[in-house]
Amino acid sequence: MSGELISTRGIEGQELSYSSAVLQGLAPDRGLYIPHQYPQLDADFLNGLAGRPYIDVFYELKSLFIDPTDISRETQYELAEAAYTQEKFPVSDGNIVPLTEVADGFFIQSLSLGPTAAFKDMALQPLGQDINHILEARDETLAMLGATSGDTGSAAEAAVKGLGRVGLIVLSPETGMSDFQKAQMGALTGSNISNVSIDGRFDACQKLVKAIKGDPEFADLGAVNSINWGRIASQIPYFVSGYLQAVDGNVGQLVDFVVPTGNFGNILAGYIAKKMGLPIRKLIVATNENNVVDTLIQTGTYTYKIAEPTSSPSMDISEASNYERVLFDLVERDPLKVRAYMEQFNTTGSVKFGDIGLPADALRKAGFDSDTSTEMDRLESIRWAYQQSGEVIDPHTADAVTVARRKAERGVPIVCMSTALPVKFEPFIREALGYSPTREPRFVGLEDNADGGFVVLGNDIDAVKAHIRTFRQERKL
Ligand SMILES: *Cc1c(COP(=O)(O)O)cnc(C)c1O
């Protein structure tokens, strides 16, 4: 049997299927689901995937985590096809995660060719399909409520739009989102999607979501969050594809990956790929000024830090939820140690590896490295990439490129993950390069309708609750 998942905080040794873990998101004990065992890849398997269309690489890898009695192989393939259509990922050769070599052995892997131009599409598109299928199989429906500061909202909406079993309401702040982001979301309103504009900032939206879910009437609302196991499982395949493209037939050669990191979801998938036997030498975390994770990797101390807004906003985090899954392995999968560690972090805001008997460099020993990239570094890296190769990169990718330039070693190919298209951050690109990148036709004139598609509800919990009730009644969710 494959696909059994356990919770990082579980003590009963209960195992769950992929479908159940995906529907639950967070485990009832507030832990995160992780495979009971990591499937192992060998050189023959990897060689057999080289040069294949991405959809096949995706299917072959992801199916290692799903038991066929849970979701049949045939259905898994159909779900993959529905997630990554040509219409949503408009590329001509089937490679939706291509590498560009910007300098000798220095690659950028694009993960942002999907419908909302950010890497979140890579995981949320398949997750939307999976959830809808699982609900259909159980003859259930699900209404979901989420808050967004920008990117996640549109990616989640694009992932569930038009799916019959799911409805999604997203609260977004009137202050803090770019016109491009607002327009992207507004354009997705309709059928099973509702966009609500809240008078305030992102934290006001988060507070409302928390308060509403605390009300028993709304406790059954689903969540959109970055800790769902389904998202991680859908991110592992592009590390394999990136690896195969970087080594170009030389399977076994070690490769470094640099990942612009916020909530640790993207790099966690790389970590699992490495544990499965993909020949990764180092997993290098690039943070912006909100460098909780860089500090953790370098010093062994995990300290909550209030996030400051930066020009790579999708990495502006105070804590990195997905890191708990690596911690679980570091403490040899002892859920009591995970609980103690997380409890100390949640109550005091800081915890050291020494407190649970681990060496300060435990993460570096596990193959991680890290560094911080600042505002000046982002500007400089955008210029560098452009001068090297004519590639225009976005500020998140620029954080990865900054760190990769410091960490690259001769003879080891290095792959930087590109997590958004520059079109989403035009003012910053203008600052760096003096002009705006040309837009693909699908994004031309997008902001002309920036305020359309939102229900404006002030910051009034009763009004939001009433809106949710009506939404559910009308759509029978
Ligand atoms: C979400 C996001 C990130 C951070 O990814 P994590 O999985 O949270 O580490 C980086 N760049 C962009 C553009 C994103 O949207």
Short mmCIF file of C-alpha atoms and ligand atoms in Angstrom, two decimals:
data_model
loop_
_atom_site.label_atom_id
_atom_site.label_comp_id
_atom_site.label_asym_id
_atom_site.label_seq_id
_atom_site.Cartn_x
_atom_site.Cartn_y
_atom_site.Cartn_z
CA MET A 1 0.00 0.00 0.00
CA SER A 2 1.21 3.50 -0.72
CA GLY A 3 -0.15 6.83 0.38
CA GLU A 4 -0.60 6.44 4.10
CA LEU A 5 -0.15 9.70 5.93
CA ILE A 6 0.52 10.42 9.57
CA SER A 7 0.35 13.62 11.61
CA THR A 8 3.51 15.31 12.89
CA ARG A 9 1.78 15.61 16.28
CA GLY A 10 -0.12 12.32 16.32
CA ILE A 11 0.42 9.82 19.07
CA GLU A 12 -2.04 7.08 18.17
CA GLY A 13 -0.17 6.07 15.04
CA GLN A 14 -3.31 6.57 12.98
CA GLU A 15 -2.82 6.55 9.22
CA LEU A 16 -4.94 8.36 6.69
CA SER A 17 -5.44 8.02 2.95
CA TYR A 18 -4.43 10.81 0.57
CA SER A 19 -8.10 11.74 0.04
CA SER A 20 -8.87 12.07 3.73
CA ALA A 21 -5.72 14.07 4.45
CA VAL A 22 -6.43 16.46 1.57
CA LEU A 23 -10.00 17.09 2.70
CA GLN A 24 -8.89 17.67 6.30
CA GLY A 25 -5.94 19.97 5.59
CA LEU A 26 -4.74 20.37 9.17
CA ALA A 27 -4.89 17.22 11.33
CA PRO A 28 -7.33 17.28 14.28
CA ASP A 29 -4.33 17.33 16.66
CA ARG A 30 -3.16 20.47 14.76
CA GLY A 31 -0.22 18.59 13.25
CA LEU A 32 0.62 18.37 9.55
CA TYR A 33 0.22 15.26 7.42
CA ILE A 34 3.35 13.63 6.08
CA PRO A 35 3.96 10.24 4.42
CA HIS A 36 4.58 7.37 6.79
CA GLN A 37 7.48 6.46 4.50
CA TYR A 38 9.11 8.29 1.61
CA PRO A 39 8.94 6.29 -1.62
CA GLN A 40 12.39 5.78 -3.16
CA LEU A 41 13.50 6.76 -6.66
CA ASP A 42 16.27 4.91 -8.48
CA ALA A 43 18.36 5.89 -11.49
CA ASP A 44 16.30 3.75 -13.90
CA PHE A 45 13.12 5.46 -12.83
CA LEU A 46 14.69 8.90 -13.22
CA ASN A 47 16.26 8.05 -16.60
CA GLY A 48 12.85 6.85 -17.77
CA LEU A 49 11.35 10.26 -17.02
CA ALA A 50 13.99 12.33 -18.83
CA GLY A 51 12.55 14.20 -21.80
CA ARG A 52 8.95 13.16 -21.09
CA PRO A 53 6.14 15.76 -21.07
CA TYR A 54 5.71 17.38 -17.67
CA ILE A 55 2.26 15.91 -17.21
CA ASP A 56 3.83 12.41 -17.25
CA VAL A 57 6.59 13.35 -14.80
CA PHE A 58 3.92 14.82 -12.55
CA TYR A 59 1.72 11.77 -12.73
CA GLU A 60 4.54 9.26 -12.20
CA LEU A 61 5.79 11.09 -9.11
CA LYS A 62 2.50 12.04 -7.53
CA SER A 63 1.01 8.58 -7.95
CA LEU A 64 3.74 7.27 -5.62
CA PHE A 65 1.84 9.05 -2.86
CA ILE A 66 -1.70 7.92 -3.67
CA ASP A 67 -2.98 4.39 -3.27
CA PRO A 68 -4.89 3.21 -6.38
CA THR A 69 -7.69 1.94 -4.14
CA ASP A 70 -8.08 5.53 -2.95
CA ILE A 71 -7.97 7.19 -6.39
CA SER A 72 -7.49 4.95 -9.42
CA ARG A 73 -4.45 5.47 -11.63
CA GLU A 74 -6.64 6.36 -14.58
CA THR A 75 -8.49 9.01 -12.58
CA GLN A 76 -5.19 10.37 -11.24
CA TYR A 77 -4.00 10.89 -14.80
CA GLU A 78 -7.27 12.57 -15.81
CA LEU A 79 -7.04 14.90 -12.81
CA ALA A 80 -3.50 15.85 -13.80
CA GLU A 81 -4.62 16.61 -17.34
CA ALA A 82 -7.47 18.77 -16.06
CA ALA A 83 -5.09 20.67 -13.76
CA TYR A 84 -2.43 21.54 -16.33
CA THR A 85 -4.34 22.30 -19.53
CA GLN A 86 -2.77 24.12 -22.46
CA GLU A 87 -5.34 26.86 -21.93
CA LYS A 88 -4.19 27.49 -18.33
CA PHE A 89 -0.48 26.95 -19.00
CA PRO A 90 0.02 28.36 -22.48
CA VAL A 91 3.33 26.77 -23.55
CA SER A 92 3.96 25.20 -26.94
CA ASP A 93 6.06 22.14 -26.06
CA GLY A 94 4.38 20.61 -22.99
CA ASN A 95 7.17 21.77 -20.67
CA ILE A 96 5.43 24.05 -18.19
CA VAL A 97 8.47 24.14 -15.84
CA PRO A 98 11.33 24.98 -18.26
CA LEU A 99 14.90 25.91 -17.33
CA THR A 100 16.78 28.87 -18.77
CA GLU A 101 20.57 28.91 -18.44
CA VAL A 102 21.44 32.50 -17.55
CA ALA A 103 25.13 31.81 -16.93
CA ASP A 104 27.30 28.70 -17.17
CA GLY A 105 25.63 26.02 -15.02
CA PHE A 106 23.35 28.68 -13.48
CA PHE A 107 19.71 27.98 -14.29
CA ILE A 108 16.37 29.63 -13.60
CA GLN A 109 13.38 27.28 -13.50
CA SER A 110 10.09 28.91 -14.32
CA LEU A 111 7.22 27.85 -12.08
CA SER A 112 4.95 30.78 -12.91
CA LEU A 113 3.55 30.09 -16.37
CA GLY A 114 0.08 29.24 -15.01
CA PRO A 115 -3.15 31.25 -15.04
CA THR A 116 -2.24 33.67 -12.23
CA ALA A 117 1.47 33.97 -13.12
CA ALA A 118 2.70 32.67 -9.75
CA PHE A 119 4.07 29.30 -8.63
CA LYS A 120 1.03 28.73 -6.38
CA ASP A 121 -0.79 27.62 -9.54
CA MET A 122 1.51 24.57 -9.76
CA ALA A 123 0.02 23.12 -6.57
CA LEU A 124 -3.41 24.73 -6.35
CA GLN A 125 -4.56 23.71 -9.83
CA PRO A 126 -4.12 19.99 -9.04
CA LEU A 127 -5.44 20.47 -5.49
CA GLY A 128 -8.67 22.00 -6.82
CA GLN A 129 -9.16 19.02 -9.14
CA ASP A 130 -8.34 16.54 -6.37
CA ILE A 131 -10.74 18.10 -3.87
CA ASN A 132 -13.58 18.25 -6.38
CA HIS A 133 -13.02 14.60 -7.32
CA ILE A 134 -12.87 13.42 -3.70
CA LEU A 135 -16.09 15.29 -2.90
CA GLU A 136 -17.78 13.77 -5.93
CA ALA A 137 -16.71 10.28 -4.86
CA ARG A 138 -18.19 10.89 -1.40
CA ASP A 139 -21.21 12.76 -2.72
CA GLU A 140 -20.35 15.80 -0.63
CA THR A 141 -19.89 19.50 -1.26
CA LEU A 142 -17.59 22.02 0.38
CA ALA A 143 -17.74 25.77 0.89
CA MET A 144 -14.36 27.32 1.63
CA LEU A 145 -13.43 30.62 3.22
CA GLY A 146 -10.02 32.22 2.95
CA ALA A 147 -8.15 35.48 3.37
CA THR A 148 -5.48 36.73 1.01
CA SER A 149 -2.88 39.45 0.91
CA GLY A 150 -2.67 39.07 -2.85
CA ASP A 151 -1.38 35.99 -4.63
CA THR A 152 -2.96 33.02 -2.88
CA GLY A 153 -6.50 34.29 -3.34
CA SER A 154 -6.39 34.50 -7.10
CA ALA A 155 -4.46 31.22 -7.44
CA ALA A 156 -7.02 29.40 -5.25
CA GLU A 157 -9.89 30.95 -7.16
CA ALA A 158 -8.40 30.07 -10.53
CA ALA A 159 -8.01 26.52 -9.21
CA VAL A 160 -11.64 25.95 -8.21
CA LYS A 161 -13.46 28.18 -10.65
CA GLY A 162 -16.29 26.28 -12.30
CA LEU A 163 -15.86 23.10 -10.23
CA GLY A 164 -19.28 21.78 -9.25
CA ARG A 165 -18.65 20.56 -5.72
CA VAL A 166 -16.71 23.49 -4.31
CA GLY A 167 -17.45 27.13 -3.54
CA LEU A 168 -14.90 29.70 -2.43
CA ILE A 169 -15.26 33.03 -0.65
CA VAL A 170 -12.10 35.10 -0.31
CA LEU A 171 -11.73 38.14 1.91
CA SER A 172 -9.14 40.57 0.65
CA PRO A 173 -7.93 43.89 2.07
CA GLU A 174 -8.91 47.17 0.47
CA THR A 175 -5.42 48.44 1.40
CA GLY A 176 -2.21 46.74 0.31
CA MET A 177 -3.04 44.85 -2.88
CA SER A 178 -1.79 46.07 -6.24
CA ASP A 179 -4.28 47.02 -8.98
CA PHE A 180 -2.99 44.03 -10.93
CA GLN A 181 -3.81 41.65 -8.07
CA LYS A 182 -7.25 43.19 -7.51
CA ALA A 183 -8.06 42.97 -11.18
CA GLN A 184 -6.87 39.35 -11.34
CA MET A 185 -9.22 38.42 -8.51
CA GLY A 186 -12.13 40.54 -9.66
CA ALA A 187 -12.03 38.86 -13.06
CA LEU A 188 -12.52 35.45 -11.39
CA THR A 189 -15.74 36.42 -9.57
CA GLY A 190 -18.85 34.48 -10.55
CA SER A 191 -20.31 30.98 -10.55
CA ASN A 192 -18.76 29.41 -7.44
CA ILE A 193 -16.40 32.29 -6.51
CA SER A 194 -17.14 35.31 -4.34
CA ASN A 195 -14.72 38.15 -3.68
CA VAL A 196 -15.27 40.27 -0.60
CA SER A 197 -13.36 43.49 -0.04
CA ILE A 198 -12.67 44.29 3.62
CA ASP A 199 -11.99 47.79 4.92
CA GLY A 200 -8.52 47.28 6.38
CA ARG A 201 -5.32 45.34 5.83
CA PHE A 202 -4.59 41.62 5.51
CA ASP A 203 -4.61 41.01 9.27
CA ALA A 204 -8.19 42.36 9.46
CA CYS A 205 -9.19 39.72 6.89
CA GLN A 206 -7.37 36.98 8.78
CA LYS A 207 -9.07 37.98 12.03
CA LEU A 208 -12.49 37.80 10.41
CA VAL A 209 -11.80 34.33 8.98
CA LYS A 210 -10.66 33.10 12.38
CA ALA A 211 -13.64 34.58 14.20
CA ILE A 212 -16.14 33.22 11.68
CA LYS A 213 -14.68 29.69 11.77
CA GLY A 214 -14.85 29.82 15.57
CA ASP A 215 -18.64 30.15 15.29
CA PRO A 216 -20.21 26.64 15.30
CA GLU A 217 -22.54 27.62 12.47
CA PHE A 218 -19.51 28.08 10.20
CA ALA A 219 -17.14 25.48 11.64
CA ASP A 220 -17.60 23.23 8.59
CA LEU A 221 -16.15 25.80 6.17
CA GLY A 222 -13.03 24.54 4.41
CA ALA A 223 -9.73 26.42 4.40
CA VAL A 224 -7.31 27.58 1.76
CA ASN A 225 -3.87 27.23 3.29
CA SER A 226 -0.35 26.35 2.48
CA ILE A 227 -0.05 23.33 4.76
CA ASN A 228 -2.34 20.96 2.83
CA TRP A 229 -0.42 17.78 2.00
CA GLY A 230 -1.94 17.81 -1.49
CA ARG A 231 -0.04 20.99 -2.27
CA ILE A 232 3.30 19.55 -1.20
CA ALA A 233 2.70 16.31 -3.14
CA SER A 234 2.03 18.34 -6.29
CA GLN A 235 5.26 20.32 -5.91
CA ILE A 236 7.69 17.41 -5.70
CA PRO A 237 7.47 16.58 -9.44
CA TYR A 238 8.89 19.90 -10.64
CA PHE A 239 12.05 19.39 -8.59
CA VAL A 240 12.49 16.10 -10.45
CA SER A 241 11.83 17.78 -13.80
CA GLY A 242 14.19 20.67 -12.94
CA TYR A 243 16.85 18.18 -11.92
CA LEU A 244 16.54 16.15 -15.13
CA GLN A 245 16.73 19.26 -17.29
CA ALA A 246 19.77 20.58 -15.41
CA VAL A 247 21.82 17.36 -15.65
CA ASP A 248 20.79 16.72 -19.26
CA GLY A 249 21.10 12.94 -19.21
CA ASN A 250 23.76 12.70 -16.55
CA VAL A 251 21.54 11.22 -13.82
CA GLY A 252 23.50 10.93 -10.57
CA GLN A 253 25.21 14.31 -10.92
CA LEU A 254 24.52 16.46 -7.83
CA VAL A 255 22.56 19.71 -8.24
CA ASP A 256 21.86 22.66 -5.90
CA PHE A 257 18.41 24.26 -5.72
CA VAL A 258 17.73 27.80 -4.49
CA VAL A 259 14.15 28.54 -3.46
CA PRO A 260 12.64 31.94 -2.63
CA THR A 261 11.03 31.02 0.66
CA GLY A 262 8.09 32.24 2.71
CA ASN A 263 6.01 29.56 4.38
CA PHE A 264 8.53 26.80 3.54
CA GLY A 265 6.09 24.93 1.28
CA ASN A 266 8.11 25.06 -1.92
CA ILE A 267 11.45 24.07 -0.42
CA LEU A 268 9.80 21.37 1.68
CA ALA A 269 8.85 19.62 -1.56
CA GLY A 270 12.53 19.77 -2.54
CA TYR A 271 13.49 18.30 0.80
CA ILE A 272 11.13 15.37 0.28
CA ALA A 273 12.46 14.87 -3.26
CA LYS A 274 15.97 14.67 -1.76
CA LYS A 275 14.78 12.18 0.88
CA MET A 276 13.32 10.11 -1.97
CA GLY A 277 16.77 9.89 -3.49
CA LEU A 278 16.82 12.71 -6.05
CA PRO A 279 20.53 13.67 -6.23
CA ILE A 280 20.23 17.14 -4.69
CA ARG A 281 23.36 18.41 -2.97
CA LYS A 282 22.05 21.50 -1.19
CA LEU A 283 18.61 22.98 -0.68
CA ILE A 284 19.28 26.67 -0.35
CA VAL A 285 16.65 28.92 1.22
CA ALA A 286 16.54 32.51 -0.01
CA THR A 287 14.60 34.85 2.26
CA ASN A 288 13.96 38.57 2.01
CA GLU A 289 14.38 40.87 5.02
CA ASN A 290 11.77 38.76 6.84
CA ASN A 291 14.47 36.18 7.47
CA VAL A 292 13.11 33.97 10.24
CA VAL A 293 14.05 30.86 8.25
CA ASP A 294 17.55 32.05 7.34
CA THR A 295 18.24 32.67 11.04
CA LEU A 296 16.82 29.28 11.94
CA ILE A 297 19.05 27.44 9.46
CA GLN A 298 22.19 29.37 10.37
CA THR A 299 21.79 29.49 14.17
CA GLY A 300 19.31 26.78 15.13
CA THR A 301 17.02 29.33 16.79
CA TYR A 302 13.47 29.77 15.52
CA THR A 303 12.10 33.18 16.58
CA TYR A 304 8.79 34.76 15.62
CA LYS A 305 9.33 38.14 14.02
CA ILE A 306 6.59 40.56 12.96
CA ALA A 307 6.74 40.76 9.17
CA GLU A 308 7.63 44.05 7.51
CA PRO A 309 6.32 44.75 4.01
CA THR A 310 8.94 44.29 1.27
CA SER A 311 9.03 44.35 -2.52
CA SER A 312 8.87 40.53 -2.55
CA PRO A 313 5.58 40.48 -0.61
CA SER A 314 4.71 36.80 -0.98
CA MET A 315 7.70 35.99 1.24
CA ASP A 316 6.73 38.40 4.03
CA ILE A 317 6.16 35.91 6.84
CA SER A 318 6.54 35.82 10.63
CA GLU A 319 6.76 32.05 10.95
CA ALA A 320 7.09 29.20 8.46
CA SER A 321 4.31 26.67 9.05
CA ASN A 322 5.56 23.92 6.73
CA TYR A 323 8.90 23.72 8.50
CA GLU A 324 7.21 21.53 11.13
CA ARG A 325 7.39 18.64 8.66
CA VAL A 326 11.20 18.80 8.51
CA LEU A 327 11.37 19.20 12.26
CA PHE A 328 9.42 15.94 12.57
CA ASP A 329 12.21 14.12 10.71
CA LEU A 330 14.94 15.93 12.67
CA VAL A 331 13.54 14.63 15.95
CA GLU A 332 13.33 11.12 14.47
CA ARG A 333 9.58 11.42 14.08
CA ASP A 334 8.84 11.75 17.75
CA PRO A 335 5.49 13.63 17.89
CA LEU A 336 5.97 14.48 21.57
CA LYS A 337 9.14 16.39 20.76
CA VAL A 338 7.36 18.21 17.92
CA ARG A 339 4.57 19.16 20.29
CA ALA A 340 6.94 20.42 22.96
CA TYR A 341 8.95 22.43 20.43
CA MET A 342 5.91 24.01 18.78
CA GLU A 343 4.32 24.73 22.12
CA GLN A 344 7.40 26.59 23.28
CA PHE A 345 7.48 28.51 20.00
CA ASN A 346 3.80 29.43 20.27
CA THR A 347 3.96 30.53 23.89
CA THR A 348 7.35 32.27 24.08
CA GLY A 349 7.94 33.15 20.41
CA SER A 350 11.35 31.48 20.34
CA VAL A 351 12.84 28.00 20.55
CA LYS A 352 16.35 26.60 20.12
CA PHE A 353 17.41 23.22 18.75
CA GLY A 354 19.39 22.78 21.94
CA ASP A 355 16.08 22.80 23.88
CA ILE A 356 15.16 19.44 22.32
CA GLY A 357 18.66 18.01 22.26
CA LEU A 358 19.54 18.80 18.64
CA PRO A 359 22.75 20.50 17.47
CA ALA A 360 22.44 24.12 16.32
CA ASP A 361 23.39 23.11 12.77
CA ALA A 362 20.82 20.31 12.49
CA LEU A 363 19.22 21.81 9.37
CA ARG A 364 22.57 22.38 7.65
CA LYS A 365 23.46 18.76 8.40
CA ALA A 366 20.17 17.77 6.74
CA GLY A 367 21.29 19.49 3.53
CA PHE A 368 19.89 23.00 3.93
CA ASP A 369 21.73 26.27 3.52
CA SER A 370 20.38 29.83 3.43
CA ASP A 371 20.95 33.54 3.07
CA THR A 372 19.02 36.83 3.10
CA SER A 373 18.44 39.10 0.12
CA THR A 374 17.54 42.77 0.64
CA GLU A 375 15.84 45.49 -1.38
CA MET A 376 19.18 46.60 -2.88
CA ASP A 377 20.06 42.98 -3.70
CA ARG A 378 16.76 42.49 -5.54
CA LEU A 379 17.34 45.56 -7.73
CA GLU A 380 20.90 44.47 -8.44
CA SER A 381 19.94 40.86 -9.24
CA ILE A 382 17.21 41.95 -11.65
CA ARG A 383 19.82 44.02 -13.49
CA TRP A 384 22.36 41.19 -13.39
CA ALA A 385 19.97 38.60 -14.84
CA TYR A 386 18.96 41.02 -17.55
CA GLN A 387 22.55 41.83 -18.49
CA GLN A 388 23.55 38.16 -18.48
CA SER A 389 20.75 36.81 -20.59
CA GLY A 390 18.05 39.36 -21.41
CA GLU A 391 15.74 37.58 -18.90
CA VAL A 392 13.49 39.85 -16.86
CA ILE A 393 12.90 38.30 -13.43
CA ASP A 394 10.45 39.28 -10.70
CA PRO A 395 11.48 40.43 -7.18
CA HIS A 396 10.90 36.99 -5.56
CA THR A 397 13.02 35.26 -8.17
CA ALA A 398 15.57 38.05 -7.64
CA ASP A 399 15.91 37.00 -3.98
CA ALA A 400 16.80 33.49 -5.15
CA VAL A 401 19.23 34.78 -7.75
CA THR A 402 20.96 36.98 -5.14
CA VAL A 403 21.55 34.01 -2.87
CA ALA A 404 22.49 31.68 -5.73
CA ARG A 405 25.19 34.09 -6.89
CA ARG A 406 26.72 33.97 -3.40
CA LYS A 407 26.42 30.21 -2.97
CA ALA A 408 27.12 28.79 -6.44
CA GLU A 409 30.11 26.45 -6.63
CA ARG A 410 32.06 25.53 -9.74
CA GLY A 411 31.07 22.18 -11.18
CA VAL A 412 27.71 21.96 -9.40
CA PRO A 413 24.73 23.07 -11.51
CA ILE A 414 22.49 25.44 -9.55
CA VAL A 415 18.77 25.91 -10.19
CA CYS A 416 16.94 29.04 -8.94
CA MET A 417 13.22 28.77 -8.80
CA SER A 418 11.28 31.55 -10.46
CA THR A 419 8.03 31.95 -8.56
CA ALA A 420 6.25 34.84 -10.30
CA LEU A 421 6.19 36.67 -13.61
CA PRO A 422 7.57 40.23 -13.59
CA VAL A 423 4.30 41.56 -15.02
CA LYS A 424 2.86 41.31 -11.49
CA PHE A 425 5.42 43.79 -10.16
CA GLU A 426 5.85 46.34 -12.92
CA PRO A 427 6.69 49.39 -10.76
CA PHE A 428 9.62 47.53 -9.16
CA ILE A 429 10.91 46.30 -12.52
CA ARG A 430 10.75 49.89 -13.80
CA GLU A 431 12.82 50.96 -10.83
CA ALA A 432 15.43 48.30 -11.59
CA LEU A 433 15.57 48.43 -15.37
CA GLY A 434 14.00 51.76 -16.29
CA TYR A 435 11.18 50.27 -18.32
CA SER A 436 8.25 47.86 -18.03
CA PRO A 437 8.53 44.36 -19.44
CA THR A 438 6.29 43.63 -22.42
CA ARG A 439 3.07 41.96 -21.39
CA GLU A 440 1.71 38.77 -22.78
CA PRO A 441 -1.60 39.45 -24.55
CA ARG A 442 -3.53 37.75 -21.70
CA PHE A 443 -2.44 40.48 -19.24
CA VAL A 444 -2.82 43.57 -21.44
CA GLY A 445 -5.32 46.07 -20.01
CA LEU A 446 -6.10 43.86 -17.00
CA GLU A 447 -6.23 46.73 -14.49
CA ASP A 448 -8.80 48.70 -16.51
CA ASN A 449 -11.42 47.01 -14.36
CA ALA A 450 -9.51 46.94 -11.05
CA ASP A 451 -12.46 47.55 -8.74
CA GLY A 452 -14.99 45.31 -10.46
CA GLY A 453 -16.06 41.97 -9.05
CA PHE A 454 -15.88 42.75 -5.30
CA VAL A 455 -18.64 42.85 -2.72
CA VAL A 456 -17.67 45.68 -0.34
CA LEU A 457 -18.56 44.78 3.25
CA GLY A 458 -16.61 47.21 5.44
CA ASN A 459 -15.14 45.34 8.39
CA ASP A 460 -18.39 43.95 9.76
CA ILE A 461 -18.47 40.32 10.86
CA ASP A 462 -22.27 40.09 10.77
CA ALA A 463 -22.37 41.37 7.21
CA VAL A 464 -19.74 38.81 6.17
CA LYS A 465 -21.65 36.00 7.90
CA ALA A 466 -24.87 37.02 6.17
CA HIS A 467 -23.02 37.06 2.85
CA ILE A 468 -21.67 33.54 3.44
CA ARG A 469 -25.15 32.23 4.32
CA THR A 470 -26.63 33.61 1.12
CA PHE A 471 -23.72 32.31 -0.96
CA ARG A 472 -24.16 28.79 0.44
CA GLN A 473 -27.94 28.79 0.07
CA GLU A 474 -27.86 29.99 -3.53
CA ARG A 475 -25.26 27.43 -4.55
CA LYS A 476 -26.48 24.60 -2.31
CA LEU A 477 -23.08 24.22 -0.62
C1 LIG B 1 4.03 31.92 -2.02
C2 LIG B 1 5.19 32.48 -2.78
C3 LIG B 1 6.52 32.27 -2.37
C4 LIG B 1 6.87 31.51 -1.09
O1 LIG B 1 6.61 30.14 -1.18
P1 LIG B 1 6.52 29.24 0.16
O2 LIG B 1 6.06 27.94 -0.31
O3 LIG B 1 5.51 29.94 1.03
O4 LIG B 1 7.87 29.22 0.75
C5 LIG B 1 7.54 32.79 -3.13
N1 LIG B 1 7.28 33.52 -4.24
C6 LIG B 1 6.02 33.75 -4.67
C7 LIG B 1 5.81 34.58 -5.88
C8 LIG B 1 4.93 33.23 -3.97
O5 LIG B 1 3.69 33.48 -4.40
#
